[in-house]
């Protein structure tokens, strides 16, 4: 799961700063989001078709 950090967070084996985008296990990401320390990064699908292509 990709998240963006909203608060500085430090643990035994990690350190994240505000604004950092990181990939974490889904369980960890959900916990950080629930605690309002992070937000999920949503991927936006874009239309890659060019005008006139068919």
mmCIF file with all atom_site columns, N, CA, C and O in Angstrom:
data_model
loop_
_atom_site.group_PDB
_atom_site.id
_atom_site.type_symbol
_atom_site.label_atom_id
_atom_site.label_alt_id
_atom_site.label_comp_id
_atom_site.label_asym_id
_atom_site.label_entity_id
_atom_site.label_seq_id
_atom_site.pdbx_PDB_ins_code
_atom_site.Cartn_x
_atom_site.Cartn_y
_atom_site.Cartn_z
_atom_site.occupancy
_atom_site.B_iso_or_equiv
_atom_site.pdbx_formal_charge
_atom_site.auth_seq_id
_atom_site.auth_comp_id
_atom_site.auth_asym_id
_atom_site.auth_atom_id
_atom_site.pdbx_PDB_model_num
ATOM 1   N N  . UNK A 1 1  ? 0.849  -1.168 0.000   1.00 0.00 ? 1  UNK A N  1
ATOM 2   C CA . UNK A 1 1  ? 0.000  0.000  0.000   1.00 0.00 ? 1  UNK A CA 1
ATOM 3   C C  . UNK A 1 1  ? 0.897  1.235  0.000   1.00 0.00 ? 1  UNK A C  1
ATOM 4   O O  . UNK A 1 1  ? 1.875  1.299  0.731   1.00 0.00 ? 1  UNK A O  1
ATOM 5   N N  . UNK A 1 2  ? 0.555  2.215  -0.816  1.00 0.00 ? 2  UNK A N  1
ATOM 6   C CA . UNK A 1 2  ? 1.342  3.439  -0.879  1.00 0.00 ? 2  UNK A CA 1
ATOM 7   C C  . UNK A 1 2  ? 0.613  4.519  -0.074  1.00 0.00 ? 2  UNK A C  1
ATOM 8   O O  . UNK A 1 2  ? -0.583 4.737  -0.256  1.00 0.00 ? 2  UNK A O  1
ATOM 9   N N  . UNK A 1 3  ? 1.364  5.172  0.823   1.00 0.00 ? 3  UNK A N  1
ATOM 10  C CA . UNK A 1 3  ? 0.797  6.214  1.670   1.00 0.00 ? 3  UNK A CA 1
ATOM 11  C C  . UNK A 1 3  ? 1.682  7.449  1.645   1.00 0.00 ? 3  UNK A C  1
ATOM 12  O O  . UNK A 1 3  ? 2.849  7.375  1.285   1.00 0.00 ? 3  UNK A O  1
ATOM 13  N N  . UNK A 1 4  ? 1.103  8.574  2.028   1.00 0.00 ? 4  UNK A N  1
ATOM 14  C CA . UNK A 1 4  ? 1.864  9.807  2.217   1.00 0.00 ? 4  UNK A CA 1
ATOM 15  C C  . UNK A 1 4  ? 1.782  10.162 3.698   1.00 0.00 ? 4  UNK A C  1
ATOM 16  O O  . UNK A 1 4  ? 0.712  10.123 4.298   1.00 0.00 ? 4  UNK A O  1
ATOM 17  N N  . UNK A 1 5  ? 2.918  10.471 4.277   1.00 0.00 ? 5  UNK A N  1
ATOM 18  C CA . UNK A 1 5  ? 3.032  10.705 5.708   1.00 0.00 ? 5  UNK A CA 1
ATOM 19  C C  . UNK A 1 5  ? 2.597  12.137 6.053   1.00 0.00 ? 5  UNK A C  1
ATOM 20  O O  . UNK A 1 5  ? 3.029  13.093 5.408   1.00 0.00 ? 5  UNK A O  1
ATOM 21  N N  . UNK A 1 6  ? 1.748  12.280 7.085   1.00 0.00 ? 6  UNK A N  1
ATOM 22  C CA . UNK A 1 6  ? 1.256  13.586 7.520   1.00 0.00 ? 6  UNK A CA 1
ATOM 23  C C  . UNK A 1 6  ? 1.941  14.084 8.796   1.00 0.00 ? 6  UNK A C  1
ATOM 24  O O  . UNK A 1 6  ? 1.830  15.259 9.127   1.00 0.00 ? 6  UNK A O  1
ATOM 25  N N  . UNK A 1 7  ? 2.612  13.202 9.528   1.00 0.00 ? 7  UNK A N  1
ATOM 26  C CA . UNK A 1 7  ? 3.313  13.546 10.765  1.00 0.00 ? 7  UNK A CA 1
ATOM 27  C C  . UNK A 1 7  ? 4.654  12.831 10.773  1.00 0.00 ? 7  UNK A C  1
ATOM 28  O O  . UNK A 1 7  ? 4.778  11.750 10.198  1.00 0.00 ? 7  UNK A O  1
ATOM 29  N N  . UNK A 1 8  ? 5.663  13.392 11.421  1.00 0.00 ? 8  UNK A N  1
ATOM 30  C CA . UNK A 1 8  ? 6.936  12.690 11.569  1.00 0.00 ? 8  UNK A CA 1
ATOM 31  C C  . UNK A 1 8  ? 6.709  11.461 12.442  1.00 0.00 ? 8  UNK A C  1
ATOM 32  O O  . UNK A 1 8  ? 6.063  11.558 13.492  1.00 0.00 ? 8  UNK A O  1
ATOM 33  N N  . UNK A 1 9  ? 7.222  10.314 11.989  1.00 0.00 ? 9  UNK A N  1
ATOM 34  C CA . UNK A 1 9  ? 7.032  9.046  12.698  1.00 0.00 ? 9  UNK A CA 1
ATOM 35  C C  . UNK A 1 9  ? 8.373  8.331  12.771  1.00 0.00 ? 9  UNK A C  1
ATOM 36  O O  . UNK A 1 9  ? 9.080  8.219  11.768  1.00 0.00 ? 9  UNK A O  1
ATOM 37  N N  . UNK A 1 10 ? 8.723  7.829  13.957  1.00 0.00 ? 10 UNK A N  1
ATOM 38  C CA . UNK A 1 10 ? 9.965  7.089  14.145  1.00 0.00 ? 10 UNK A CA 1
ATOM 39  C C  . UNK A 1 10 ? 9.664  5.825  14.938  1.00 0.00 ? 10 UNK A C  1
ATOM 40  O O  . UNK A 1 10 ? 8.922  5.853  15.912  1.00 0.00 ? 10 UNK A O  1
ATOM 41  N N  . UNK A 1 11 ? 10.252 4.709  14.489  1.00 0.00 ? 11 UNK A N  1
ATOM 42  C CA . UNK A 1 11 ? 10.113 3.445  15.198  1.00 0.00 ? 11 UNK A CA 1
ATOM 43  C C  . UNK A 1 11 ? 11.461 2.757  15.285  1.00 0.00 ? 11 UNK A C  1
ATOM 44  O O  . UNK A 1 11 ? 12.494 3.336  14.929  1.00 0.00 ? 11 UNK A O  1
ATOM 45  N N  . UNK A 1 12 ? 11.447 1.519  15.736  1.00 0.00 ? 12 UNK A N  1
ATOM 46  C CA . UNK A 1 12 ? 12.692 0.770  15.885  1.00 0.00 ? 12 UNK A CA 1
ATOM 47  C C  . UNK A 1 12 ? 13.420 0.561  14.569  1.00 0.00 ? 12 UNK A C  1
ATOM 48  O O  . UNK A 1 12 ? 14.643 0.616  14.518  1.00 0.00 ? 12 UNK A O  1
ATOM 49  N N  . UNK A 1 13 ? 12.671 0.303  13.500  1.00 0.00 ? 13 UNK A N  1
ATOM 50  C CA . UNK A 1 13 ? 13.313 0.015  12.217  1.00 0.00 ? 13 UNK A CA 1
ATOM 51  C C  . UNK A 1 13 ? 12.807 0.887  11.062  1.00 0.00 ? 13 UNK A C  1
ATOM 52  O O  . UNK A 1 13 ? 12.893 0.511  9.908   1.00 0.00 ? 13 UNK A O  1
ATOM 53  N N  . UNK A 1 14 ? 12.249 2.071  11.386  1.00 0.00 ? 14 UNK A N  1
ATOM 54  C CA . UNK A 1 14 ? 11.791 2.978  10.334  1.00 0.00 ? 14 UNK A CA 1
ATOM 55  C C  . UNK A 1 14 ? 11.792 4.418  10.826  1.00 0.00 ? 14 UNK A C  1
ATOM 56  O O  . UNK A 1 14 ? 11.796 4.679  12.032  1.00 0.00 ? 14 UNK A O  1
ATOM 57  N N  . UNK A 1 15 ? 11.788 5.327  9.876   1.00 0.00 ? 15 UNK A N  1
ATOM 58  C CA . UNK A 1 15 ? 11.715 6.754  10.166  1.00 0.00 ? 15 UNK A CA 1
ATOM 59  C C  . UNK A 1 15 ? 11.093 7.433  8.949   1.00 0.00 ? 15 UNK A C  1
ATOM 60  O O  . UNK A 1 15 ? 11.621 7.322  7.846   1.00 0.00 ? 15 UNK A O  1
ATOM 61  N N  . UNK A 1 16 ? 9.952  8.103  9.145   1.00 0.00 ? 16 UNK A N  1
ATOM 62  C CA . UNK A 1 16 ? 9.266  8.784  8.054   1.00 0.00 ? 16 UNK A CA 1
ATOM 63  C C  . UNK A 1 16 ? 9.101  10.259 8.403   1.00 0.00 ? 16 UNK A C  1
ATOM 64  O O  . UNK A 1 16 ? 8.848  10.606 9.553   1.00 0.00 ? 16 UNK A O  1
ATOM 65  N N  . UNK A 1 17 ? 9.215  11.116 7.397   1.00 0.00 ? 17 UNK A N  1
ATOM 66  C CA . UNK A 1 17 ? 9.034  12.551 7.602   1.00 0.00 ? 17 UNK A CA 1
ATOM 67  C C  . UNK A 1 17 ? 7.792  13.034 6.862   1.00 0.00 ? 17 UNK A C  1
ATOM 68  O O  . UNK A 1 17 ? 7.325  12.390 5.918   1.00 0.00 ? 17 UNK A O  1
ATOM 69  N N  . UNK A 1 18 ? 7.285  14.166 7.280   1.00 0.00 ? 18 UNK A N  1
ATOM 70  C CA . UNK A 1 18 ? 6.080  14.743 6.683   1.00 0.00 ? 18 UNK A CA 1
ATOM 71  C C  . UNK A 1 18 ? 6.269  14.909 5.173   1.00 0.00 ? 18 UNK A C  1
ATOM 72  O O  . UNK A 1 18 ? 7.294  15.393 4.716   1.00 0.00 ? 18 UNK A O  1
ATOM 73  N N  . UNK A 1 19 ? 5.266  14.464 4.412   1.00 0.00 ? 19 UNK A N  1
ATOM 74  C CA . UNK A 1 19 ? 5.292  14.600 2.958   1.00 0.00 ? 19 UNK A CA 1
ATOM 75  C C  . UNK A 1 19 ? 5.927  13.437 2.224   1.00 0.00 ? 19 UNK A C  1
ATOM 76  O O  . UNK A 1 19 ? 5.826  13.329 1.011   1.00 0.00 ? 19 UNK A O  1
ATOM 77  N N  . UNK A 1 20 ? 6.570  12.533 2.947   1.00 0.00 ? 20 UNK A N  1
ATOM 78  C CA . UNK A 1 20 ? 7.234  11.396 2.324   1.00 0.00 ? 20 UNK A CA 1
ATOM 79  C C  . UNK A 1 20 ? 6.199  10.379 1.838   1.00 0.00 ? 20 UNK A C  1
ATOM 80  O O  . UNK A 1 20 ? 5.244  10.080 2.529   1.00 0.00 ? 20 UNK A O  1
ATOM 81  N N  . UNK A 1 21 ? 6.395  9.863  0.620   1.00 0.00 ? 21 UNK A N  1
ATOM 82  C CA . UNK A 1 21 ? 5.548  8.791  0.093   1.00 0.00 ? 21 UNK A CA 1
ATOM 83  C C  . UNK A 1 21 ? 6.290  7.482  0.266   1.00 0.00 ? 21 UNK A C  1
ATOM 84  O O  . UNK A 1 21 ? 7.441  7.357  -0.148  1.00 0.00 ? 21 UNK A O  1
ATOM 85  N N  . UNK A 1 22 ? 5.627  6.506  0.894   1.00 0.00 ? 22 UNK A N  1
ATOM 86  C CA . UNK A 1 22 ? 6.276  5.226  1.175   1.00 0.00 ? 22 UNK A CA 1
ATOM 87  C C  . UNK A 1 22 ? 5.334  4.068  0.870   1.00 0.00 ? 22 UNK A C  1
ATOM 88  O O  . UNK A 1 22 ? 4.122  4.215  0.906   1.00 0.00 ? 22 UNK A O  1
ATOM 89  N N  . UNK A 1 23 ? 5.925  2.935  0.555   1.00 0.00 ? 23 UNK A N  1
ATOM 90  C CA . UNK A 1 23 ? 5.177  1.692  0.404   1.00 0.00 ? 23 UNK A CA 1
ATOM 91  C C  . UNK A 1 23 ? 5.304  0.906  1.701   1.00 0.00 ? 23 UNK A C  1
ATOM 92  O O  . UNK A 1 23 ? 6.415  0.691  2.183   1.00 0.00 ? 23 UNK A O  1
ATOM 93  N N  . UNK A 1 24 ? 4.169  0.515  2.263   1.00 0.00 ? 24 UNK A N  1
ATOM 94  C CA . UNK A 1 24 ? 4.160  -0.254 3.508   1.00 0.00 ? 24 UNK A CA 1
ATOM 95  C C  . UNK A 1 24 ? 3.194  -1.422 3.368   1.00 0.00 ? 24 UNK A C  1
ATOM 96  O O  . UNK A 1 24 ? 2.371  -1.454 2.452   1.00 0.00 ? 24 UNK A O  1
ATOM 97  N N  . UNK A 1 25 ? 3.299  -2.378 4.290   1.00 0.00 ? 25 UNK A N  1
ATOM 98  C CA . UNK A 1 25 ? 2.336  -3.477 4.320   1.00 0.00 ? 25 UNK A CA 1
ATOM 99  C C  . UNK A 1 25 ? 0.946  -2.898 4.557   1.00 0.00 ? 25 UNK A C  1
ATOM 100 O O  . UNK A 1 25 ? 0.792  -1.878 5.235   1.00 0.00 ? 25 UNK A O  1
ATOM 101 N N  . UNK A 1 26 ? -0.059 -3.558 4.006   1.00 0.00 ? 26 UNK A N  1
ATOM 102 C CA . UNK A 1 26 ? -1.432 -3.062 4.096   1.00 0.00 ? 26 UNK A CA 1
ATOM 103 C C  . UNK A 1 26 ? -1.864 -2.824 5.545   1.00 0.00 ? 26 UNK A C  1
ATOM 104 O O  . UNK A 1 26 ? -2.479 -1.811 5.853   1.00 0.00 ? 26 UNK A O  1
ATOM 105 N N  . UNK A 1 27 ? -1.511 -3.738 6.463   1.00 0.00 ? 27 UNK A N  1
ATOM 106 C CA . UNK A 1 27 ? -1.922 -3.609 7.866   1.00 0.00 ? 27 UNK A CA 1
ATOM 107 C C  . UNK A 1 27 ? -1.323 -2.345 8.497   1.00 0.00 ? 27 UNK A C  1
ATOM 108 O O  . UNK A 1 27 ? -1.986 -1.624 9.237   1.00 0.00 ? 27 UNK A O  1
ATOM 109 N N  . UNK A 1 28 ? -0.043 -2.099 8.205   1.00 0.00 ? 28 UNK A N  1
ATOM 110 C CA . UNK A 1 28 ? 0.643  -0.926 8.743   1.00 0.00 ? 28 UNK A CA 1
ATOM 111 C C  . UNK A 1 28 ? 0.020  0.347  8.179   1.00 0.00 ? 28 UNK A C  1
ATOM 112 O O  . UNK A 1 28 ? -0.260 1.302  8.912   1.00 0.00 ? 28 UNK A O  1
ATOM 113 N N  . UNK A 1 29 ? -0.206 0.372  6.877   1.00 0.00 ? 29 UNK A N  1
ATOM 114 C CA . UNK A 1 29 ? -0.813 1.536  6.240   1.00 0.00 ? 29 UNK A CA 1
ATOM 115 C C  . UNK A 1 29 ? -2.184 1.852  6.806   1.00 0.00 ? 29 UNK A C  1
ATOM 116 O O  . UNK A 1 29 ? -2.501 3.010  7.090   1.00 0.00 ? 29 UNK A O  1
ATOM 117 N N  . UNK A 1 30 ? -3.002 0.829  6.991   1.00 0.00 ? 30 UNK A N  1
ATOM 118 C CA . UNK A 1 30 ? -4.337 1.035  7.545   1.00 0.00 ? 30 UNK A CA 1
ATOM 119 C C  . UNK A 1 30 ? -4.267 1.591  8.962   1.00 0.00 ? 30 UNK A C  1
ATOM 120 O O  . UNK A 1 30 ? -5.048 2.466  9.332   1.00 0.00 ? 30 UNK A O  1
ATOM 121 N N  . UNK A 1 31 ? -3.332 1.086  9.777   1.00 0.00 ? 31 UNK A N  1
ATOM 122 C CA . UNK A 1 31 ? -3.165 1.592  11.146  1.00 0.00 ? 31 UNK A CA 1
ATOM 123 C C  . UNK A 1 31 ? -2.741 3.054  11.149  1.00 0.00 ? 31 UNK A C  1
ATOM 124 O O  . UNK A 1 31 ? -3.266 3.860  11.917  1.00 0.00 ? 31 UNK A O  1
ATOM 125 N N  . UNK A 1 32 ? -1.780 3.415  10.286  1.00 0.00 ? 32 UNK A N  1
ATOM 126 C CA . UNK A 1 32 ? -1.305 4.794  10.234  1.00 0.00 ? 32 UNK A CA 1
ATOM 127 C C  . UNK A 1 32 ? -2.398 5.741  9.734   1.00 0.00 ? 32 UNK A C  1
ATOM 128 O O  . UNK A 1 32 ? -2.529 6.868  10.223  1.00 0.00 ? 32 UNK A O  1
ATOM 129 N N  . UNK A 1 33 ? -3.203 5.284  8.777   1.00 0.00 ? 33 UNK A N  1
ATOM 130 C CA . UNK A 1 33 ? -4.312 6.089  8.261   1.00 0.00 ? 33 UNK A CA 1
ATOM 131 C C  . UNK A 1 33 ? -5.370 6.270  9.348   1.00 0.00 ? 33 UNK A C  1
ATOM 132 O O  . UNK A 1 33 ? -5.871 7.383  9.558   1.00 0.00 ? 33 UNK A O  1
ATOM 133 N N  . UNK A 1 34 ? -5.693 5.201  10.050  1.00 0.00 ? 34 UNK A N  1
ATOM 134 C CA . UNK A 1 34 ? -6.689 5.262  11.123  1.00 0.00 ? 34 UNK A CA 1
ATOM 135 C C  . UNK A 1 34 ? -6.251 6.234  12.223  1.00 0.00 ? 34 UNK A C  1
ATOM 136 O O  . UNK A 1 34 ? -7.064 6.964  12.784  1.00 0.00 ? 34 UNK A O  1
ATOM 137 N N  . UNK A 1 35 ? -4.946 6.274  12.515  1.00 0.00 ? 35 UNK A N  1
ATOM 138 C CA . UNK A 1 35 ? -4.404 7.171  13.538  1.00 0.00 ? 35 UNK A CA 1
ATOM 139 C C  . UNK A 1 35 ? -4.184 8.586  13.002  1.00 0.00 ? 35 UNK A C  1
ATOM 140 O O  . UNK A 1 35 ? -3.714 9.456  13.731  1.00 0.00 ? 35 UNK A O  1
ATOM 141 N N  . UNK A 1 36 ? -4.521 8.811  11.724  1.00 0.00 ? 36 UNK A N  1
ATOM 142 C CA . UNK A 1 36 ? -4.366 10.113 11.055  1.00 0.00 ? 36 UNK A CA 1
ATOM 143 C C  . UNK A 1 36 ? -2.909 10.550 10.908  1.00 0.00 ? 36 UNK A C  1
ATOM 144 O O  . UNK A 1 36 ? -2.609 11.738 10.820  1.00 0.00 ? 36 UNK A O  1
ATOM 145 N N  . UNK A 1 37 ? -1.988 9.587  10.865  1.00 0.00 ? 37 UNK A N  1
ATOM 146 C CA . UNK A 1 37 ? -0.582 9.873  10.612  1.00 0.00 ? 37 UNK A CA 1
ATOM 147 C C  . UNK A 1 37 ? -0.256 9.826  9.126   1.00 0.00 ? 37 UNK A C  1
ATOM 148 O O  . UNK A 1 37 ? 0.825  10.231 8.710   1.00 0.00 ? 37 UNK A O  1
ATOM 149 N N  . UNK A 1 38 ? -1.187 9.300  8.321   1.00 0.00 ? 38 UNK A N  1
ATOM 150 C CA . UNK A 1 38 ? -0.922 9.133  6.893   1.00 0.00 ? 38 UNK A CA 1
ATOM 151 C C  . UNK A 1 38 ? -2.225 9.145  6.111   1.00 0.00 ? 38 UNK A C  1
ATOM 152 O O  . UNK A 1 38 ? -3.312 9.016  6.682   1.00 0.00 ? 38 UNK A O  1
ATOM 153 N N  . UNK A 1 39 ? -2.092 9.290  4.803   1.00 0.00 ? 39 UNK A N  1
ATOM 154 C CA . UNK A 1 39 ? -3.217 9.186  3.871   1.00 0.00 ? 39 UNK A CA 1
ATOM 155 C C  . UNK A 1 39 ? -2.821 8.237  2.757   1.00 0.00 ? 39 UNK A C  1
ATOM 156 O O  . UNK A 1 39 ? -1.657 8.194  2.365   1.00 0.00 ? 39 UNK A O  1
ATOM 157 N N  . UNK A 1 40 ? -3.793 7.493  2.250   1.00 0.00 ? 40 UNK A N  1
ATOM 158 C CA . UNK A 1 40 ? -3.508 6.579  1.146   1.00 0.00 ? 40 UNK A CA 1
ATOM 159 C C  . UNK A 1 40 ? -3.309 7.374  -0.138  1.00 0.00 ? 40 UNK A C  1
ATOM 160 O O  . UNK A 1 40 ? -4.023 8.343  -0.405  1.00 0.00 ? 40 UNK A O  1
ATOM 161 N N  . UNK A 1 41 ? -2.340 6.948  -0.932  1.00 0.00 ? 41 UNK A N  1
ATOM 162 C CA . UNK A 1 41 ? -2.111 7.545  -2.244  1.00 0.00 ? 41 UNK A CA 1
ATOM 163 C C  . UNK A 1 41 ? -2.955 6.764  -3.235  1.00 0.00 ? 41 UNK A C  1
ATOM 164 O O  . UNK A 1 41 ? -2.793 5.557  -3.392  1.00 0.00 ? 41 UNK A O  1
ATOM 165 N N  . UNK A 1 42 ? -3.871 7.448  -3.856  1.00 0.00 ? 42 UNK A N  1
ATOM 166 C CA . UNK A 1 42 ? -4.747 6.810  -4.839  1.00 0.00 ? 42 UNK A CA 1
ATOM 167 C C  . UNK A 1 42 ? -4.142 6.971  -6.223  1.00 0.00 ? 42 UNK A C  1
ATOM 168 O O  . UNK A 1 42 ? -3.735 8.067  -6.603  1.00 0.00 ? 42 UNK A O  1
ATOM 169 N N  . UNK A 1 43 ? -4.076 5.887  -6.965  1.00 0.00 ? 43 UNK A N  1
ATOM 170 C CA . UNK A 1 43 ? -3.581 5.942  -8.335  1.00 0.00 ? 43 UNK A CA 1
ATOM 171 C C  . UNK A 1 43 ? -4.726 6.337  -9.252  1.00 0.00 ? 43 UNK A C  1
ATOM 172 O O  . UNK A 1 43 ? -5.833 5.837  -9.128  1.00 0.00 ? 43 UNK A O  1
ATOM 173 N N  . UNK A 1 44 ? -4.453 7.252  -10.147 1.00 0.00 ? 44 UNK A N  1
ATOM 174 C CA . UNK A 1 44 ? -5.454 7.718  -11.098 1.00 0.00 ? 44 UNK A CA 1
ATOM 175 C C  . UNK A 1 44 ? -5.144 7.101  -12.455 1.00 0.00 ? 44 UNK A C  1
ATOM 176 O O  . UNK A 1 44 ? -4.049 7.271  -12.987 1.00 0.00 ? 44 UNK A O  1
ATOM 177 N N  . UNK A 1 45 ? -6.104 6.369  -12.987 1.00 0.00 ? 45 UNK A N  1
ATOM 178 C CA . UNK A 1 45 ? -5.920 5.801  -14.319 1.00 0.00 ? 45 UNK A CA 1
ATOM 179 C C  . UNK A 1 45 ? -6.199 6.888  -15.337 1.00 0.00 ? 45 UNK A C  1
ATOM 180 O O  . UNK A 1 45 ? -7.189 7.594  -15.272 1.00 0.00 ? 45 UNK A O  1
ATOM 181 N N  . UNK A 1 46 ? -5.286 7.023  -16.268 1.00 0.00 ? 46 UNK A N  1
ATOM 182 C CA . UNK A 1 46 ? -5.434 8.037  -17.302 1.00 0.00 ? 46 UNK A CA 1
ATOM 183 C C  . UNK A 1 46 ? -5.647 7.362  -18.651 1.00 0.00 ? 46 UNK A C  1
ATOM 184 O O  . UNK A 1 46 ? -5.104 6.309  -18.922 1.00 0.00 ? 46 UNK A O  1
ATOM 185 N N  . UNK A 1 47 ? -6.373 8.022  -19.482 1.00 0.00 ? 47 UNK A N  1
ATOM 186 C CA . UNK A 1 47 ? -6.584 7.541  -20.827 1.00 0.00 ? 47 UNK A CA 1
ATOM 187 C C  . UNK A 1 47 ? -5.323 7.836  -21.630 1.00 0.00 ? 47 UNK A C  1
ATOM 188 O O  . UNK A 1 47 ? -4.966 8.987  -21.827 1.00 0.00 ? 47 UNK A O  1
ATOM 189 N N  . UNK A 1 48 ? -4.635 6.795  -22.083 1.00 0.00 ? 48 UNK A N  1
ATOM 190 C CA . UNK A 1 48 ? -3.380 6.987  -22.808 1.00 0.00 ? 48 UNK A CA 1
ATOM 191 C C  . UNK A 1 48 ? -3.590 7.075  -24.318 1.00 0.00 ? 48 UNK A C  1
ATOM 192 O O  . UNK A 1 48 ? -2.641 7.232  -25.060 1.00 0.00 ? 48 UNK A O  1
ATOM 193 N N  . UNK A 1 49 ? -4.832 6.960  -24.737 1.00 0.00 ? 49 UNK A N  1
ATOM 194 C CA . UNK A 1 49 ? -5.140 7.062  -26.153 1.00 0.00 ? 49 UNK A CA 1
ATOM 195 C C  . UNK A 1 49 ? -4.982 8.493  -26.646 1.00 0.00 ? 49 UNK A C  1
ATOM 196 O O  . UNK A 1 49 ? -5.458 9.423  -26.017 1.00 0.00 ? 49 UNK A O  1
ATOM 197 N N  . UNK A 1 50 ? -4.285 8.686  -27.749 1.00 0.00 ? 50 UNK A N  1
ATOM 198 C CA . UNK A 1 50 ? -4.116 10.025 -28.324 1.00 0.00 ? 50 UNK A CA 1
ATOM 199 C C  . UNK A 1 50 ? -5.313 10.342 -29.217 1.00 0.00 ? 50 UNK A C  1
ATOM 200 O O  . UNK A 1 50 ? -5.974 9.449  -29.748 1.00 0.00 ? 50 UNK A O  1
ATOM 201 N N  . UNK A 1 51 ? -5.576 11.605 -29.385 1.00 0.00 ? 51 UNK A N  1
ATOM 202 C CA . UNK A 1 51 ? -6.669 12.033 -30.259 1.00 0.00 ? 51 UNK A CA 1
ATOM 203 C C  . UNK A 1 51 ? -6.453 11.475 -31.661 1.00 0.00 ? 51 UNK A C  1
ATOM 204 O O  . UNK A 1 51 ? -5.354 11.543 -32.204 1.00 0.00 ? 51 UNK A O  1
ATOM 205 N N  . UNK A 1 52 ? -7.479 10.910 -32.227 1.00 0.00 ? 52 UNK A N  1
ATOM 206 C CA . UNK A 1 52 ? -7.388 10.385 -33.574 1.00 0.00 ? 52 UNK A CA 1
ATOM 207 C C  . UNK A 1 52 ? -6.961 8.922  -33.629 1.00 0.00 ? 52 UNK A C  1
ATOM 208 O O  . UNK A 1 52 ? -7.090 8.283  -34.652 1.00 0.00 ? 52 UNK A O  1
ATOM 209 N N  . UNK A 1 53 ? -6.417 8.377  -32.545 1.00 0.00 ? 53 UNK A N  1
ATOM 210 C CA . UNK A 1 53 ? -6.063 6.957  -32.527 1.00 0.00 ? 53 UNK A CA 1
ATOM 211 C C  . UNK A 1 53 ? -7.318 6.130  -32.368 1.00 0.00 ? 53 UNK A C  1
ATOM 212 O O  . UNK A 1 53 ? -8.194 6.462  -31.601 1.00 0.00 ? 53 UNK A O  1
ATOM 213 N N  . UNK A 1 54 ? -7.392 5.033  -33.078 1.00 0.00 ? 54 UNK A N  1
ATOM 214 C CA . UNK A 1 54 ? -8.545 4.157  -32.938 1.00 0.00 ? 54 UNK A CA 1
ATOM 215 C C  . UNK A 1 54 ? -8.131 2.744  -32.967 1.00 0.00 ? 54 UNK A C  1
ATOM 216 O O  . UNK A 1 54 ? -7.179 2.320  -33.394 1.00 0.00 ? 54 UNK A O  1
#
